[in-house]
Amino acid sequence: MTTFIARRLLQAIVVLAVVALISFTMFRYVGDPIENILGQEATQADYNELVDRLGLNDPVPVQYFRFLGKALSGDFGVSYRQRRPVTQIIAERAPATLELAFISGLLALTGGIVFGIYTAINRDSYLSHAIMTGSLIGVSLPTFLIGILLIWIFAVELKWLPSFGRGTVTDLGWWTTGLLTISGLKSLILPAITLGLYQLTLIMRLVRAEMLEVLQMDYIRTARANGLPERKILYSHALRNTLIPVISITGLQFGSIIAFAIITESVFQWPGLGLLFIDAIQFVDVPVMAAYLMLIAVIFVIINLIVDILTYAVDPRARGTQPGSTP
Amino acid sequence: MKHNINTMLGACAIGTTAMLIGMAVPADAETIRWARKADSLTLDPHAQNEGPTHTLTHQIYEPLLHRDMSAKIVPALAQSWAPTKDPTIWEFKLRKGVTFHDGATFTADDVVFSFKRAMKQTSAMKELLASVTDIIKIDDHTVHIKTKGANPLLPNNLTNLFVMDEGWSKKNGAADPQDFENGKNNHAVTNANGTGAYMITSRAPDAKTVLKANPKYWGRGKFPLEVTEIVYTPIKSPATRVAALLSGEVDIIQDVPVQDLRRVASDAKLKVVKAAQNRTIFFGMNVGDADLKSDNVEGKNPLADVRVRQAINIAINRPAIQKVVMRGQSAPTGVIMPPFVNGWTKALDGHPKYDVNKAKALLKEAGYANGFGITLNCPNNRYINDEAICQAAAAMLGRIGIKVTLDAKPKAQHFPLIKKKETDFYLLGWGVPTFDSEYIFNYLVHSTTDKLGSWNGTRFSNADLDKKIEGLASETNLDKRNKVIAEIWAVVQKEVLYAAIHNQVLNWGMTKRINFPVQPEDQPHFKYLKFNK
């Protein structure tokens, strides 16, 4: 187990270094940050001076290793756009994104399981058909369209929910939360639905398919033959086996929820990391872009690692073969 | 249970107090909720020279003199100003009885400190003070600004130069504008202490900024000051911004997308207010190089021939662009200068008549009867419908045989093409913060040198014209100066260096409860806002 984790960690470091290298090469093609920093009145002398000061004349490998060296000590530089330390900006923005991702992940998981079981058990009811058809919308409509649609219905026409922002947030010093105020909770509803809808339908369809498969199994038939109550058969025997693949998928999807948050955040002006990243791209704010990409890579690597360890620990079959290979 | 009752009683008591306090506040206590596309980048008044940043800063800090809601220069922290007998020295008489938000008194020391701060290497405002050599305190309420040679237009450059408190800045380690290297936070980036009508109460960058009225503001009684609280939220997505206005969550938005204007105007509670903006959109052409890289003509530069440029100029159907691309929200023009600028005349503004046959004849005369192919570089996220303008123009030029390949890119990639002279045919927009033609000439007409002509992508160079442009900076006889300006414009127009398209129109969407004109620089100053009673 220990060697397994050590090996995975080593791989993780290589992945991060490669992500940093790729993003660094890409930054060359995003545009010229100096133009944005100096504005239209700058002279050529100002331009050259700033290029020098930021070290942008050095060859890419030199810049890359300088970045890695500083990043290892936790220094990601100063944002070109906001002129504040990047680590500070990211720490300010992370709670908004993580809260949104967590709530929509929770929504997707509970909604997906409940609807999945319902549609599996009551395959021919009208409600099941309605849910299955509705889930097609969740899979096929692009996120920004769902967001705008929800804003139009619930904010503009019905005026029930806010169309943008986080509402009133409570500052706990190291974390800001919208979960403690009514306006914060109301602000969370539409973005959480928008972000979670795709994952919800995905989990729902997975649960439904697994459940239908499990219900055909011999041991379920045996349980029925033995006269066990239907409730017990469904919820304690069938469901438990259904959930194993669901949990590993959910773990992996959480990473993509954070990454997909970019679109939802820009539709709802949600002041999180995704919105920060979009602004950074437009301004060619290289330090923020680099730090964001590294952070997302770290999150993915950690989630993968946890999923691998869980699979390794839970499923005896995983131990026999190459550790870490997940479906 | 007992505990619960106590809490409830406590809550009631707080509620009652709140009601009492609420009643104590004067009836005209009014909050304005304001949204626009982008947030201010920093509270440091000298760290960015950029529209949205200046707009927020104007509520908190004040310059010596500023442009009011009709863009007219009016006194702010200076009460009067004039050149002294020595034309290289300007004297500014400062306002008395002004205090900063923290209570410190405003004196000449603060002005000297702030201008020197704005001239430092890490300041983004230093270019506006390039002509200033020194600033001297004469007494507590008089300062002298010394310039290299005479600078008759110095006041025009000072409308966005804000004054900070010397004591506060030094005490908080903010004596210099934020630098990129040290990785430390500069106190002035997230905190503010100005003399302005509003004080910052909370700020979360890119999310929400709350300002409240400054009870000790010197302008009490001079300005409406009916707004007592400003809640400012940037909303990036245009659809969401409009939705927030329609749902009544905000009271005023800048940047209403042209396709949503009718929707906003048709709402019973809302209105759209318009004004011509201080920004012209135009095409630039490479007239200087012997051969072009981006065309299909070998060994020659078709744009070097003035007849080709004239053909392009009359082949662009400006009224059609106004009607179809801009949905009426633009003012077609024939000169790269908005109407507020000194040097503007109706004759210059008149745009040439759209004439395909004449354009074809001109091309034939120049030896391009079958036209030619060329790449047009265009930004796609900078100006209103910028890419669509280029598409329309490409189709129009196609009708006279010029086959345009459109290359639209984000501004961060488009602008370097112009500054590095890597484009032969491009779209650009230009605003004139000094409201004087000299600013346009300095950046767009003068040959590119270390100091001037940095945005002149035309490669046009005329030593005689350059000399005239340089002379403007120190010409104190304004009549003579205006005559030279007219002469320079005559050359620019005759040479067709640029094909002007239109001036942009600003649209602010707002609730009918307020009475607020649109400011031509796109800078709402909320101390002027009035509520309809």
Coordinates of C-alpha atoms in Angstrom, one line a residue, chain B:
Chain B
M1 CA -37.5 26.9 25.5
K2 CA -36.8 29.7 27.8
H3 CA -33.6 30.3 26.0
N4 CA -35.5 30.5 22.7
I5 CA -37.9 33.1 24.1
N6 CA -35.0 35.2 25.2
T7 CA -33.5 35.0 21.8
M8 CA -36.8 35.9 20.3
L9 CA -37.2 38.9 22.6
G10 CA -33.7 39.9 21.8
A11 CA -34.4 39.7 18.1
C12 CA -37.5 41.8 18.6
A13 CA -35.5 44.4 20.5
I14 CA -32.9 44.6 17.8
G15 CA -35.7 44.8 15.2
T16 CA -37.3 47.7 17.0
T17 CA -34.0 49.5 17.3
A18 CA -33.4 49.0 13.7
M19 CA -36.8 50.4 12.9
L20 CA -36.1 53.4 15.1
I21 CA -32.8 54.0 13.5
G22 CA -34.5 53.5 10.1
M23 CA -36.9 56.3 11.0
A24 CA -34.1 58.5 12.2
V25 CA -32.4 58.4 8.8
P26 CA -33.6 61.3 6.5
A27 CA -36.3 60.3 4.1
D28 CA -34.0 61.0 1.1
A29 CA -31.6 58.2 2.0
E30 CA -31.2 56.4 -1.3
T31 CA -29.2 53.5 -2.5
I32 CA -28.2 53.1 -6.1
R33 CA -27.3 49.7 -7.4
W34 CA -24.9 50.0 -10.3
A35 CA -23.5 47.4 -12.7
R36 CA -21.2 47.4 -15.7
K37 CA -19.1 45.0 -17.7
A38 CA -15.9 45.1 -15.8
D39 CA -14.7 45.9 -12.3
S40 CA -12.2 48.5 -11.3
L41 CA -8.8 46.8 -11.3
T42 CA -7.4 48.4 -8.2
L43 CA -8.2 51.1 -5.7
D44 CA -4.6 52.5 -6.1
P45 CA -5.3 55.7 -8.0
H46 CA -2.0 55.7 -9.9
A47 CA -1.6 52.0 -10.7
Q48 CA -3.9 51.7 -13.7
N49 CA -4.8 54.1 -16.5
E50 CA -8.1 52.6 -17.5
G51 CA -11.8 53.6 -17.8
P52 CA -13.6 51.4 -15.3
T53 CA -10.8 51.9 -12.7
H54 CA -11.0 55.6 -13.0
T55 CA -14.8 55.6 -12.8
L56 CA -14.8 54.0 -9.4
T57 CA -11.9 56.0 -8.2
H58 CA -13.7 59.2 -9.1
Q59 CA -16.3 58.5 -6.5
I60 CA -13.7 58.1 -3.7
Y61 CA -10.7 60.3 -4.7
E62 CA -10.6 63.7 -6.5
P63 CA -8.4 65.3 -9.0
L64 CA -7.5 69.0 -9.0
L65 CA -10.1 69.5 -11.7
H66 CA -12.5 67.1 -13.3
R67 CA -14.9 66.6 -16.2
D68 CA -18.6 66.8 -15.1
M69 CA -21.5 64.9 -16.6
S70 CA -21.2 66.8 -19.9
A71 CA -17.4 66.4 -19.9
K72 CA -16.8 70.1 -19.2
I73 CA -13.8 70.8 -17.0
V74 CA -14.9 72.1 -13.6
P75 CA -12.9 72.8 -10.4
A76 CA -12.5 70.0 -7.9
L77 CA -9.6 70.2 -5.4
A78 CA -8.3 73.3 -7.2
Q79 CA -10.5 76.3 -7.1
S80 CA -8.7 78.2 -9.9
W81 CA -5.7 77.7 -12.1
A82 CA -3.8 79.8 -14.7
P83 CA -0.3 80.0 -16.2
T84 CA 2.0 82.5 -14.4
K85 CA 4.0 85.2 -16.2
D86 CA 6.5 82.4 -17.0
P87 CA 4.5 80.3 -19.4
T88 CA 6.3 77.1 -18.2
I89 CA 4.8 77.4 -14.8
W90 CA 1.1 76.9 -13.9
E91 CA -0.3 78.1 -10.6
F92 CA -3.1 76.1 -8.9
K93 CA -5.1 77.6 -6.0
L94 CA -6.3 74.8 -3.8
R95 CA -9.7 74.5 -2.1
K96 CA -9.7 75.2 1.6
G97 CA -11.5 73.3 4.3
V98 CA -11.2 69.9 2.6
T99 CA -10.6 66.8 4.7
F100 CA -9.8 63.2 3.8
H101 CA -12.1 60.4 4.8
D102 CA -9.9 59.7 7.9
G103 CA -10.2 63.3 9.0
A104 CA -6.7 64.5 7.9
T105 CA -6.7 68.0 6.3
F106 CA -6.0 68.4 2.6
T107 CA -3.0 70.7 1.9
A108 CA -0.5 71.5 -0.9
D109 CA 1.8 68.8 0.6
D110 CA -0.7 66.1 -0.5
V111 CA -0.8 67.5 -4.0
V112 CA 3.0 67.5 -4.3
F113 CA 3.2 64.0 -2.8
S114 CA 0.5 62.6 -5.1
F115 CA 1.9 64.1 -8.3
K116 CA 5.4 62.8 -7.5
R117 CA 3.9 59.4 -6.8
A118 CA 2.1 59.5 -10.1
M119 CA 5.4 60.3 -11.9
K120 CA 7.3 57.3 -10.4
Q121 CA 8.4 54.4 -12.6
T122 CA 5.7 51.9 -11.3
S123 CA 2.9 54.4 -11.9
A124 CA 0.6 53.9 -14.9
M125 CA -0.2 57.7 -15.0
K126 CA 3.3 58.9 -15.6
E127 CA 2.8 59.5 -19.4
L128 CA 0.1 62.1 -18.7
L129 CA 2.7 64.0 -16.7
A130 CA 5.5 63.5 -19.2
S131 CA 5.8 67.3 -19.7
V132 CA 6.1 68.0 -16.0
T133 CA 9.5 68.6 -14.6
D134 CA 8.7 69.7 -11.0
I135 CA 5.8 70.5 -8.7
I136 CA 6.4 73.0 -5.9
K137 CA 4.5 74.0 -2.8
I138 CA 4.2 77.8 -2.6
D139 CA 2.0 77.9 0.5
D140 CA -0.5 75.5 2.1
H141 CA -3.1 76.2 -0.6
T142 CA -1.0 77.1 -3.7
V143 CA 1.2 74.8 -5.9
H144 CA 3.2 75.5 -9.0
I145 CA 3.6 73.0 -11.7
K146 CA 6.7 73.4 -13.9
T147 CA 6.7 72.0 -17.4
K148 CA 9.4 71.4 -20.1
G149 CA 8.6 74.4 -22.3
A150 CA 5.1 75.9 -22.2
N151 CA 2.2 73.5 -22.0
P152 CA -1.0 75.4 -22.6
L153 CA -3.1 72.2 -22.3
L154 CA -1.7 71.0 -19.0
P155 CA -5.1 71.1 -17.2
N156 CA -6.6 68.7 -19.8
N157 CA -4.1 66.1 -18.6
L158 CA -5.0 66.4 -14.9
T159 CA -8.6 65.3 -14.9
N160 CA -7.8 61.7 -13.9
L161 CA -4.9 62.5 -11.6
F162 CA -6.1 61.8 -8.1
V163 CA -4.8 63.3 -4.8
M164 CA -3.9 61.0 -1.9
D165 CA -3.1 61.9 1.6
E166 CA 0.6 62.0 2.2
G167 CA 0.5 60.9 5.8
W168 CA -1.9 58.0 5.3
S169 CA 0.1 56.7 2.3
K170 CA 3.4 56.8 4.0
K171 CA 2.1 55.4 7.2
N172 CA 0.6 52.4 5.4
G173 CA 3.6 51.7 3.2
A174 CA 1.8 52.9 0.0
A175 CA 4.2 55.7 -1.0
D176 CA 4.8 53.9 -4.3
P177 CA 2.2 52.5 -6.7
Q178 CA 2.1 48.7 -6.6
D179 CA 5.0 46.9 -8.2
F180 CA 5.0 43.5 -9.8
E181 CA 8.2 42.1 -8.3
N182 CA 8.1 42.1 -4.5
G183 CA 5.0 39.9 -4.3
K184 CA 3.6 41.9 -1.4
N185 CA 0.3 43.6 -1.2
N186 CA 0.2 47.4 -1.4
H187 CA -2.2 48.8 1.2
A188 CA -3.6 51.3 -1.3
V189 CA -4.7 48.6 -3.7
T190 CA -7.5 47.4 -1.4
N191 CA -8.0 50.4 0.9
A192 CA -8.8 54.0 0.1
N193 CA -8.7 57.4 1.8
G194 CA -9.7 60.1 -0.5
T195 CA -11.5 63.5 -0.3
G196 CA -14.4 62.4 -2.6
A197 CA -18.1 62.3 -2.0
Y198 CA -18.2 58.6 -1.2
M199 CA -16.2 56.4 1.1
I200 CA -15.5 52.7 0.7
T201 CA -17.3 50.5 3.2
S202 CA -16.5 47.1 1.7
R203 CA -14.9 45.7 -1.4
A204 CA -14.6 42.3 -2.9
P205 CA -12.9 42.6 -6.3
D206 CA -14.9 41.3 -9.2
A207 CA -17.9 40.8 -6.9
K208 CA -19.2 43.7 -5.0
T209 CA -18.1 47.2 -3.8
V210 CA -20.2 49.2 -1.4
L211 CA -19.7 53.0 -0.9
K212 CA -21.5 55.3 1.4
A213 CA -21.8 59.1 1.4
N214 CA -19.0 61.1 3.0
P215 CA -20.8 63.2 5.7
K216 CA -18.0 65.8 5.7
Y217 CA -17.8 66.3 1.9
W218 CA -16.8 69.8 0.9
G219 CA -19.4 69.8 -1.9
R220 CA -22.5 69.5 0.4
G221 CA -24.9 72.1 -1.0
K222 CA -23.0 72.4 -4.2
F223 CA -24.0 69.0 -5.7
P224 CA -27.3 67.1 -5.5
L225 CA -25.6 64.3 -3.4
E226 CA -29.0 62.5 -3.3
V227 CA -27.4 59.1 -3.5
T228 CA -26.3 58.0 0.0
E229 CA -25.1 54.5 -0.8
I230 CA -23.7 53.0 -4.0
V231 CA -23.6 49.2 -4.5
Y232 CA -21.4 48.4 -7.4
T233 CA -21.3 44.9 -9.0
P234 CA -19.5 44.1 -12.2
I235 CA -21.6 41.7 -14.4
K236 CA -19.6 40.3 -17.2
S237 CA -22.2 38.3 -19.2
P238 CA -24.3 40.8 -21.3
A239 CA -27.5 38.6 -21.0
T240 CA -27.2 38.5 -17.2
R241 CA -26.5 42.2 -17.0
V242 CA -29.7 43.0 -18.9
A243 CA -31.6 40.4 -16.8
A244 CA -30.4 42.0 -13.6
L245 CA -31.8 45.4 -14.8
L246 CA -35.0 43.9 -16.0
S247 CA -35.6 42.0 -12.8
G248 CA -35.0 45.2 -10.8
E249 CA -31.9 43.9 -9.0
V250 CA -29.9 46.8 -10.2
D251 CA -30.9 50.4 -11.0
I252 CA -28.4 51.4 -13.7
I253 CA -26.2 49.5 -16.1
Q254 CA -23.6 50.8 -18.5
D255 CA -22.8 48.8 -21.6
V256 CA -26.3 47.8 -22.7
P257 CA -25.8 45.4 -25.7
V258 CA -27.3 47.0 -28.8
Q259 CA -29.5 43.9 -29.5
D260 CA -31.2 44.4 -26.1
L261 CA -31.8 48.2 -26.3
R262 CA -35.4 47.7 -27.4
R263 CA -36.2 45.2 -24.8
V264 CA -34.9 47.6 -22.0
A265 CA -36.6 50.6 -23.5
S266 CA -40.0 48.8 -23.8
D267 CA -40.0 48.0 -20.1
A268 CA -42.5 50.2 -18.2
K269 CA -40.0 50.9 -15.3
L270 CA -36.9 51.4 -17.4
K271 CA -35.4 53.8 -19.9
V272 CA -32.3 54.0 -22.1
V273 CA -30.3 57.2 -22.2
K274 CA -27.9 57.8 -25.0
A275 CA -24.9 60.1 -25.8
A276 CA -22.2 60.2 -28.3
Q277 CA -19.1 58.5 -27.0
N278 CA -15.6 59.8 -27.0
R279 CA -14.4 57.0 -29.3
T280 CA -14.0 56.8 -33.1
I281 CA -13.8 53.4 -35.0
F282 CA -11.7 53.4 -38.2
F283 CA -9.5 51.4 -40.5
G284 CA -5.8 52.0 -40.7
M285 CA -3.8 51.3 -43.9
N286 CA -0.1 50.6 -44.5
V287 CA 0.8 53.5 -46.8
G288 CA 4.5 53.5 -46.2
D289 CA 6.0 50.1 -47.1
A290 CA 7.3 49.3 -50.6
D291 CA 5.6 45.9 -50.6
L292 CA 2.9 44.3 -48.4
K293 CA 3.2 40.9 -46.9
S294 CA -0.5 40.3 -46.5
D295 CA -1.6 41.1 -50.1
N296 CA -1.4 39.1 -53.4
V297 CA 0.3 41.9 -55.4
E298 CA 4.0 41.2 -56.0
G299 CA 6.6 43.9 -55.5
K300 CA 4.1 46.7 -55.0
N301 CA 2.0 48.1 -52.2
P302 CA -1.5 48.9 -53.5
L303 CA -2.3 50.9 -50.4
A304 CA 0.6 53.3 -51.1
D305 CA -1.5 54.7 -53.9
V306 CA -3.8 57.4 -52.6
R307 CA -6.4 56.5 -55.2
V308 CA -6.7 53.0 -53.8
R309 CA -7.2 54.5 -50.3
Q310 CA -9.8 56.9 -51.7
A311 CA -11.5 53.9 -53.4
I312 CA -11.6 52.0 -50.1
N313 CA -12.9 55.1 -48.3
I314 CA -15.9 55.5 -50.7
A315 CA -16.6 51.8 -51.0
I316 CA -17.5 51.5 -47.4
N317 CA -21.2 52.1 -46.9
R318 CA -21.3 53.8 -43.6
P319 CA -25.1 54.3 -43.3
A320 CA -25.5 50.6 -44.0
I321 CA -23.1 49.7 -41.2
Q322 CA -24.9 52.0 -38.9
K323 CA -28.3 50.6 -39.7
V324 CA -27.5 46.8 -39.9
V325 CA -24.5 46.2 -37.8
M326 CA -25.0 48.9 -35.1
R327 CA -28.8 48.9 -35.1
G328 CA -28.7 52.7 -35.4
Q329 CA -26.4 53.0 -32.4
S330 CA -23.5 54.9 -34.1
A331 CA -22.8 58.2 -35.8
P332 CA -21.1 57.7 -39.2
T333 CA -18.1 60.1 -39.7
G334 CA -15.4 60.9 -42.1
V335 CA -12.7 61.9 -39.6
I336 CA -11.0 59.9 -36.8
M337 CA -12.1 62.4 -34.1
P338 CA -15.2 62.5 -31.9
P339 CA -17.2 65.8 -32.0
F340 CA -16.1 67.1 -28.5
V341 CA -12.5 67.4 -29.5
N342 CA -10.8 70.7 -30.2
G343 CA -10.2 70.8 -34.0
W344 CA -13.4 69.1 -34.9
T345 CA -15.5 70.7 -37.6
K346 CA -18.7 69.7 -39.3
A347 CA -17.0 69.7 -42.7
L348 CA -14.3 67.2 -41.5
D349 CA -17.0 65.1 -39.9
G350 CA -19.0 64.7 -43.1
H351 CA -18.4 61.2 -44.5
P352 CA -17.8 60.6 -48.3
K353 CA -20.8 59.4 -50.3
Y354 CA -20.9 55.6 -50.9
D355 CA -20.1 55.2 -54.6
V356 CA -19.2 51.8 -56.0
N357 CA -18.7 52.9 -59.6
K358 CA -16.4 55.8 -58.7
A359 CA -14.4 53.4 -56.4
K360 CA -14.0 51.0 -59.3
A361 CA -12.9 53.7 -61.6
L362 CA -10.3 54.9 -59.0
L363 CA -9.0 51.4 -58.7
K364 CA -8.8 51.1 -62.5
E365 CA -6.9 54.3 -62.7
A366 CA -4.4 53.1 -60.1
G367 CA -3.9 49.9 -62.2
Y368 CA -5.9 47.5 -60.1
A369 CA -8.9 47.0 -62.5
N370 CA -9.2 43.4 -61.3
G371 CA -8.8 44.4 -57.6
F372 CA -6.4 42.6 -55.3
G373 CA -6.4 40.4 -52.2
I374 CA -5.5 41.6 -48.7
T375 CA -5.8 40.5 -45.1
L376 CA -7.8 42.7 -42.7
N377 CA -6.9 42.3 -39.0
C378 CA -9.7 43.0 -36.6
P379 CA -10.3 42.7 -32.8
N380 CA -13.3 40.6 -31.6
N381 CA -13.7 41.7 -28.0
R382 CA -12.8 45.3 -27.8
Y383 CA -15.4 47.6 -29.5
I384 CA -19.1 47.4 -30.0
N385 CA -19.7 44.7 -32.7
D386 CA -16.1 45.1 -33.9
E387 CA -15.9 41.8 -35.8
A388 CA -19.3 42.4 -37.5
I389 CA -18.1 45.8 -38.7
C390 CA -15.1 44.1 -40.3
Q391 CA -17.3 41.4 -41.9
A392 CA -19.6 44.1 -43.4
A393 CA -16.6 46.1 -44.7
A394 CA -15.1 43.0 -46.2
A395 CA -18.3 42.3 -48.2
M396 CA -18.4 45.9 -49.3
L397 CA -14.8 45.9 -50.5
G398 CA -15.5 42.7 -52.3
R399 CA -18.0 44.6 -54.5
I400 CA -15.1 46.7 -55.9
G401 CA -12.9 43.7 -56.4
I402 CA -10.8 43.9 -53.2
K403 CA -10.8 40.3 -51.8
V404 CA -10.5 40.7 -48.1
T405 CA -9.4 37.8 -45.8
L406 CA -10.7 38.6 -42.4
D407 CA -8.5 37.7 -39.4
A408 CA -10.3 38.5 -36.2
K409 CA -8.6 38.0 -32.8
P410 CA -9.0 39.0 -29.2
K411 CA -7.6 42.5 -28.4
A412 CA -4.6 41.1 -26.5
Q413 CA -3.4 39.6 -29.8
H414 CA -4.7 42.2 -32.1
F415 CA -3.2 45.3 -30.6
P416 CA 0.4 44.0 -30.7
L417 CA 0.0 43.6 -34.5
I418 CA -0.5 47.3 -34.8
K419 CA 2.2 48.4 -32.4
K420 CA 4.7 46.0 -33.9
K421 CA 3.7 47.0 -37.4
E422 CA 2.8 43.5 -38.4
T423 CA -0.6 44.4 -40.0
D424 CA -1.2 46.2 -43.3
F425 CA -4.9 46.8 -42.9
Y426 CA -6.6 46.9 -39.5
L427 CA -9.5 48.1 -37.4
L428 CA -8.8 50.4 -34.4
G429 CA -10.8 52.6 -32.1
W430 CA -9.5 55.7 -30.4
G431 CA -10.8 57.9 -27.6
V432 CA -9.3 61.3 -26.8
P433 CA -9.0 61.8 -23.0
T434 CA -7.5 65.3 -23.4
F435 CA -10.3 66.4 -25.8
D436 CA -7.7 68.0 -28.1
S437 CA -6.5 67.0 -31.6
E438 CA -2.9 67.0 -30.5
Y439 CA -3.5 63.7 -28.7
I440 CA -4.7 62.0 -31.9
F441 CA -1.7 63.4 -33.9
N442 CA 0.8 62.3 -31.2
Y443 CA -0.3 58.7 -31.3
L444 CA -1.8 58.1 -34.8
V445 CA -0.2 60.6 -37.2
H446 CA 3.3 61.4 -36.1
S447 CA 6.0 59.0 -37.4
T448 CA 6.8 56.3 -35.0
T449 CA 9.7 57.3 -32.7
D450 CA 10.7 56.5 -29.2
K451 CA 8.2 58.9 -27.7
L452 CA 5.5 59.6 -30.4
G453 CA 3.5 57.7 -33.0
S454 CA 3.3 54.5 -31.0
W455 CA -0.1 53.6 -32.5
N456 CA 0.6 54.8 -36.0
G457 CA 0.3 51.6 -37.9
T458 CA 0.2 53.3 -41.3
R459 CA 4.0 53.7 -41.5
F460 CA 3.2 57.3 -42.7
S461 CA 6.0 59.6 -42.2
N462 CA 6.2 63.3 -43.1
A463 CA 9.0 65.3 -41.5
D464 CA 7.2 68.6 -42.1
L465 CA 4.0 67.4 -40.5
D466 CA 6.0 65.9 -37.6
K467 CA 7.5 69.2 -36.9
K468 CA 4.1 70.9 -36.9
I469 CA 2.7 68.3 -34.5
E470 CA 5.7 68.7 -32.1
G471 CA 5.2 72.5 -32.2
L472 CA 1.6 72.1 -30.9
A473 CA 2.8 71.1 -27.4
S474 CA 4.3 74.5 -26.6
E475 CA 2.3 76.9 -28.8
T476 CA 0.6 79.2 -26.3
N477 CA -1.2 81.3 -28.8
L478 CA -4.4 79.3 -29.1
D479 CA -5.6 80.8 -32.4
K480 CA -2.3 80.1 -34.0
R481 CA -2.4 76.6 -32.5
N482 CA -5.9 75.9 -33.9
K483 CA -4.8 77.0 -37.3
V484 CA -1.9 74.5 -37.3
I485 CA -4.3 71.8 -36.1
A486 CA -6.6 72.5 -39.1
E487 CA -3.6 72.4 -41.4
I488 CA -2.5 69.0 -40.1
W489 CA -6.1 67.6 -40.4
A490 CA -6.2 68.8 -44.0
V491 CA -3.1 66.6 -44.8
V492 CA -4.5 63.6 -42.9
Q493 CA -7.8 63.8 -44.8
K494 CA -6.1 64.4 -48.2
E495 CA -3.8 61.5 -47.8
V496 CA -6.7 59.2 -46.5
L497 CA -4.4 57.7 -43.9
Y498 CA -7.4 56.3 -42.2
A499 CA -10.9 55.4 -43.3
A500 CA -13.1 56.6 -40.5
I501 CA -16.3 54.6 -39.9
H502 CA -18.3 56.0 -37.0
N503 CA -18.3 57.4 -33.5
Q504 CA -19.7 55.0 -30.9
V505 CA -22.8 55.8 -29.0
L506 CA -23.1 55.1 -25.3
N507 CA -26.2 53.6 -24.0
W508 CA -27.0 53.4 -20.3
G509 CA -30.0 51.5 -19.1
M510 CA -31.6 52.8 -15.9
T511 CA -34.7 52.9 -13.8
K512 CA -37.1 55.8 -14.5
R513 CA -36.8 56.7 -10.9
I514 CA -33.6 58.6 -11.6
N515 CA -32.5 61.5 -13.7
F516 CA -28.9 61.0 -14.8
P517 CA -27.4 62.1 -18.1
V518 CA -24.8 59.9 -19.9
Q519 CA -21.3 61.1 -19.5
P520 CA -19.3 61.1 -22.8
E521 CA -16.3 59.4 -21.2
D522 CA -18.6 56.6 -19.9
Q523 CA -17.9 57.8 -16.3
P524 CA -21.0 58.2 -14.1
H525 CA -20.3 60.6 -11.3
F526 CA -23.0 59.7 -8.7
K527 CA -22.7 62.9 -6.8
Y528 CA -24.7 64.5 -9.7
L529 CA -27.5 61.9 -9.7
K530 CA -31.0 63.1 -9.0
F531 CA -34.1 61.1 -8.1
N532 CA -37.4 61.9 -9.7
K533 CA -39.7 62.8 -6.9

